[in-house]
Coordinates of C-alpha atoms in Angstrom, one line a residue:
X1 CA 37.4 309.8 92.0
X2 CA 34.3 307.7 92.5
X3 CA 34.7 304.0 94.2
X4 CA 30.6 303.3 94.0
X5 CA 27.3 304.4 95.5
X6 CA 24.6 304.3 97.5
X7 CA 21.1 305.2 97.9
X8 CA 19.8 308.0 100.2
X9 CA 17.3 306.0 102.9
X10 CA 15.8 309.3 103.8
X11 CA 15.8 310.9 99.9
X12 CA 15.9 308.1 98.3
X13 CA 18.9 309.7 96.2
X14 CA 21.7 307.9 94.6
X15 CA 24.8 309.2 96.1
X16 CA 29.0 308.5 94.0
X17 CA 31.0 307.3 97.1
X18 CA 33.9 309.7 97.1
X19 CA 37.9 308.5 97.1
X20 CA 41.4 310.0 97.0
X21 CA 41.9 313.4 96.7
X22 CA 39.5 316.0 96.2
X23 CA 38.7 319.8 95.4
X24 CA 36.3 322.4 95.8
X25 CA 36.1 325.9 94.4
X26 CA 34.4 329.4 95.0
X27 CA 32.1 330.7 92.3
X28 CA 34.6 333.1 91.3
X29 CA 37.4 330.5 90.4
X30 CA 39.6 330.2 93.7
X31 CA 40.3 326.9 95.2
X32 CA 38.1 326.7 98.0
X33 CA 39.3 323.6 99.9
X34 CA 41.4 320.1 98.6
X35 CA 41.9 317.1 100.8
X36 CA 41.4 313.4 100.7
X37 CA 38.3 310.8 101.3
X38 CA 38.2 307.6 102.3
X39 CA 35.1 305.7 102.1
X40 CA 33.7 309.3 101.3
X41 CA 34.6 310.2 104.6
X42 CA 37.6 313.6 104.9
X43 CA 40.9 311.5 106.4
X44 CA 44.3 313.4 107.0
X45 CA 45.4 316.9 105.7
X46 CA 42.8 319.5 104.9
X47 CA 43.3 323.2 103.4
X48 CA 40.6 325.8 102.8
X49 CA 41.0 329.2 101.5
X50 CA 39.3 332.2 101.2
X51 CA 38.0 333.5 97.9
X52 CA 40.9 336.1 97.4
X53 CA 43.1 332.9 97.0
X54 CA 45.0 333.6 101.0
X55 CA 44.7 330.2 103.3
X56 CA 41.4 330.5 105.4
X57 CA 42.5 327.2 107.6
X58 CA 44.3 323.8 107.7
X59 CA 43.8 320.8 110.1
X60 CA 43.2 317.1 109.9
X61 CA 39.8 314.8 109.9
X62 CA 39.6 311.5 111.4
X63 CA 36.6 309.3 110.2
X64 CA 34.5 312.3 108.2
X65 CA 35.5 314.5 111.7
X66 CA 37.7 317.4 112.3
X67 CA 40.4 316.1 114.9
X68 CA 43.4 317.4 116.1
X69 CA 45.2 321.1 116.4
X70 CA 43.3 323.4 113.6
X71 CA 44.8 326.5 112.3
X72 CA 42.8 329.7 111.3
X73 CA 43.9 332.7 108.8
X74 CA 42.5 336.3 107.8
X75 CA 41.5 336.7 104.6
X76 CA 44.9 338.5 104.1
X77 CA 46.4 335.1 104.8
X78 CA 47.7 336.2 108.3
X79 CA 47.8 333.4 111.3
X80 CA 44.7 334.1 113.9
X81 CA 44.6 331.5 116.3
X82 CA 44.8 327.4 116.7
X83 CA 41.3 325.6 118.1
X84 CA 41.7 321.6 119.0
X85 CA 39.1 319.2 118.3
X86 CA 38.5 315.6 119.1
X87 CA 36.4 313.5 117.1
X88 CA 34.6 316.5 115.2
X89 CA 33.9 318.3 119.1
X90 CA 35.9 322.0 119.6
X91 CA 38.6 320.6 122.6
X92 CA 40.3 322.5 125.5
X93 CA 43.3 321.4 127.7
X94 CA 42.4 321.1 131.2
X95 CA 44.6 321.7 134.5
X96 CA 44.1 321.0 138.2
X97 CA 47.1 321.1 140.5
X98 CA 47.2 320.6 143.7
X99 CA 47.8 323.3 146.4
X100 CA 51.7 323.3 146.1
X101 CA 50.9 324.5 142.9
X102 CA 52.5 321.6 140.6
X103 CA 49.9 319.6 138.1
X104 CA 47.1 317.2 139.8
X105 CA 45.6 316.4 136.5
X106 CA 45.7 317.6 133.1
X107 CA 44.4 316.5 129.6
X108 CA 41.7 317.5 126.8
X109 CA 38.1 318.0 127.4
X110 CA 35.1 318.4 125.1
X111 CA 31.6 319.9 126.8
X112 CA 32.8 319.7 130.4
X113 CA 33.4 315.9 129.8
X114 CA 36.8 314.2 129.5
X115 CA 38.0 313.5 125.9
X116 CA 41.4 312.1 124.5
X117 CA 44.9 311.5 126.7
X118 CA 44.5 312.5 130.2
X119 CA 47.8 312.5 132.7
X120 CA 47.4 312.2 136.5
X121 CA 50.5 313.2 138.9
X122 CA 51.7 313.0 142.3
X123 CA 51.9 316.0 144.6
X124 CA 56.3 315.8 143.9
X125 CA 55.3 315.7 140.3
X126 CA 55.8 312.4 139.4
X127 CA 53.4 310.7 136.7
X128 CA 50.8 308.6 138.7
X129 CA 48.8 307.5 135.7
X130 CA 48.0 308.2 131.8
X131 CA 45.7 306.8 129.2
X132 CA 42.8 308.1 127.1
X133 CA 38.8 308.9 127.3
X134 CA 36.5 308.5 124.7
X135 CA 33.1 309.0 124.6
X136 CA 30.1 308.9 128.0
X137 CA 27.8 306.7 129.7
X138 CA 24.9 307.8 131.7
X139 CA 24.2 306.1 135.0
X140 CA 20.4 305.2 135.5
X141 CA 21.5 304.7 139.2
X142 CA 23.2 307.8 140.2
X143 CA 21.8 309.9 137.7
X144 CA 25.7 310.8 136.7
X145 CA 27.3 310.7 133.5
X146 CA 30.8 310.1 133.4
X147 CA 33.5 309.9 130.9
X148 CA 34.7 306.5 129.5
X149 CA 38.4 305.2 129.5
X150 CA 39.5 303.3 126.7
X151 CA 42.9 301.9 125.2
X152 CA 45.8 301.3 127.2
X153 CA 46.4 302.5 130.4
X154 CA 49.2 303.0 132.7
X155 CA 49.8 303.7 136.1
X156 CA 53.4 304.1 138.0
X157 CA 54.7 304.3 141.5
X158 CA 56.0 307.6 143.3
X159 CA 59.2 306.4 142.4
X160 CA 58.4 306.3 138.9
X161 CA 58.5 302.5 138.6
X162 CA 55.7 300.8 136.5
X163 CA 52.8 299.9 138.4
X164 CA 50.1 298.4 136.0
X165 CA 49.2 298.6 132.6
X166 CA 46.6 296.7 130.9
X167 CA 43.5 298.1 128.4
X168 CA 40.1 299.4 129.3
X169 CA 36.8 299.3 127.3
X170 CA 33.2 299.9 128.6
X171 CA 31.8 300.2 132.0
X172 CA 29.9 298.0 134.6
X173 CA 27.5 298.3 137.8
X174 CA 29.4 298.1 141.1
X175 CA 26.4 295.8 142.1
X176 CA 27.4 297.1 146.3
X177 CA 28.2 300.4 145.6
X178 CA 26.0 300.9 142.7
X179 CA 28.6 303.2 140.9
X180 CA 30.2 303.1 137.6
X181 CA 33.4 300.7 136.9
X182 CA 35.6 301.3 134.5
X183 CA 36.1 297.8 132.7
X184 CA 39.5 296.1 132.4
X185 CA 39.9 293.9 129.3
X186 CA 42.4 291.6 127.9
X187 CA 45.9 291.2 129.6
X188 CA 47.2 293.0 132.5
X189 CA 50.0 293.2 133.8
X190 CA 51.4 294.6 137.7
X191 CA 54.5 294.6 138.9
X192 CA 56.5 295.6 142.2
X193 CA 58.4 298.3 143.1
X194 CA 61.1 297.5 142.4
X195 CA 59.8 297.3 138.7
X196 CA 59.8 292.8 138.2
X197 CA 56.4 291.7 138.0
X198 CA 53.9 290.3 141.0
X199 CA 50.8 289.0 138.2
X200 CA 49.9 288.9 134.9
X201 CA 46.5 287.7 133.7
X202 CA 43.1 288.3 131.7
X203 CA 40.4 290.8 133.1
X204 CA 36.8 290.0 131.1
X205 CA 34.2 292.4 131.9
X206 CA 36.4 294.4 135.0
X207 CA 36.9 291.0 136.5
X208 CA 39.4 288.5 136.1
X209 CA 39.0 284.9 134.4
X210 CA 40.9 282.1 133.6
X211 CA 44.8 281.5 134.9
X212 CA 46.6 284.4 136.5
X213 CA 50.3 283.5 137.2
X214 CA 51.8 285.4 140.6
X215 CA 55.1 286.1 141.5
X216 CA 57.3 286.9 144.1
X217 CA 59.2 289.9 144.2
X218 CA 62.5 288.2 143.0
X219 CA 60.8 286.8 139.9
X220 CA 60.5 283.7 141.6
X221 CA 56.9 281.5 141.0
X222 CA 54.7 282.1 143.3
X223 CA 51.2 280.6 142.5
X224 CA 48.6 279.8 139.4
X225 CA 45.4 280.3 140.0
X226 CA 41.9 280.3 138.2
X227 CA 39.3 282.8 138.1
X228 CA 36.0 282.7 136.9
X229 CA 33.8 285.8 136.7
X230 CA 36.6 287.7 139.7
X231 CA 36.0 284.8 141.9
X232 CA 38.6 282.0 142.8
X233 CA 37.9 278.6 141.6
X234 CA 39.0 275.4 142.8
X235 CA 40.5 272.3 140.5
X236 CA 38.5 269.7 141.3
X237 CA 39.6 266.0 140.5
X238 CA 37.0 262.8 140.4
X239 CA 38.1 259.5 139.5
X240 CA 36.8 255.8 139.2
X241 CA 37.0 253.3 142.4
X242 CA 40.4 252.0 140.7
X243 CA 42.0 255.6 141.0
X244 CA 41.8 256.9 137.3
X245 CA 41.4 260.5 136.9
X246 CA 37.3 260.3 135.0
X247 CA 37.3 264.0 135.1
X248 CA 38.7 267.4 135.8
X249 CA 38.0 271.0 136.1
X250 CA 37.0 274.2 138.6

């Protein structure tokens, strides 16, 4: 099925805009692949075959891209291995432990960078922190490129207690240290210990802004206060020579 078209900027071609599911076939007759496009882009569950008829391989696309755990075939149809791929890149899993042997740091890599859900531990084997990479950023300062977190992200005490959890998205400057930070966005949330909550409050840009609420361990109130840009700002009253509040703000 066609949903419309476009023209080619480089050819100049006019190009059907492919939809729902789709087929492909060898010369000789065989079904060569089917599968389904969205916006003429692969999405979900693909299968190719060779041209004796036998599966050749099967895995999933995400935007147009091959993502996900991929499974290969013989042309006698029998299984030869699995490959994983994130966002159209061949994946591996990736382990560090620490020298007691148990897990330091494991997740999914693509080119020697950092790519898809990533888990951090403590030396007993607790989870530390977990969350997801996608995509780099070079560093004009340091020369470094580093992987970028993204999504939600969680970290817990040793005790397994949540300690934070809040979204990332983009990088910024460390204007003292000149290295990358990774940015926290939205609302966050961090909590005690004992697992009730010590603030809550919007990060713009890796810093916080606006009104972060505080409490004390026993979910008691402990403070409001305003942020602008990670600094503290004051509320700051004036009023007319008969007492009247004329204005307000930090």
């Amino acid at each position: 099925t066609f949903y419309g078209q476009y023209e080619d900027p480089e050819t100049g071609k006019v190009i059907p805009l492919k939809k729902g599911q789709w087929a492909y076939y060898h010369p000789n007759g065989q079904i060569e692949s089917v599968g389904l496009y969205q916006r003429h882009q692969r999405i979900d569950k693909w299968k190719f075959f060779h041209d004796n008829g036998q599966p050749k391989a099967e895995g999933s696309y995400h935007n147009g891209k091959m993502h996900g755990e991929w499974k290969h075939y013989n042309t006698s149809g029998s299984f030869l291995h699995t490959t994983h791929y994130l966002y159209g890149q061949e994946a591996a899993i990736v382990k560090k432990k620490y020298t007691n042997g148990r897990i330091k740091e494991t997740g999914w890599a693509t080119k020697d960078f950092k790519n898809g859900q990533w888990d951090y531990y403590y030396d007993s084997g607790q989870l530390q922190e977990t969350g997801t990479f996608e995509g780099t950023q070079f560093n004009p300062i340091s020369f470094e490129v580093i992987s970028l977190r993204t999504g939600v992200w969680k970290s817990y005490y040793i005790n397994g207690a949540l300690k934070s959890a809040g979204e990332y998205a983009g990088v910024r400057i460390n204007e003292t240290t000149g290295e990358w930070q990774h940015n926290r966005v939205g609302e966050w949330e961090h909590f005690y210990e004992n697992g009730t909550i010590e603030s809550k409050g919007v990060y713009k840009y890796g810093l916080r802004h606006g009104n972060w609420l505080f409490f004390e361990a026993n979910l008691q109130p402990k403070s409001s206060r305003f942020f602008i840009n990670g600094k503290e700002s004051q509320l700051v009253k004036i009023t007319y020579p008969t007492g009247e509040l004329r204005e307000v703000g930090h």
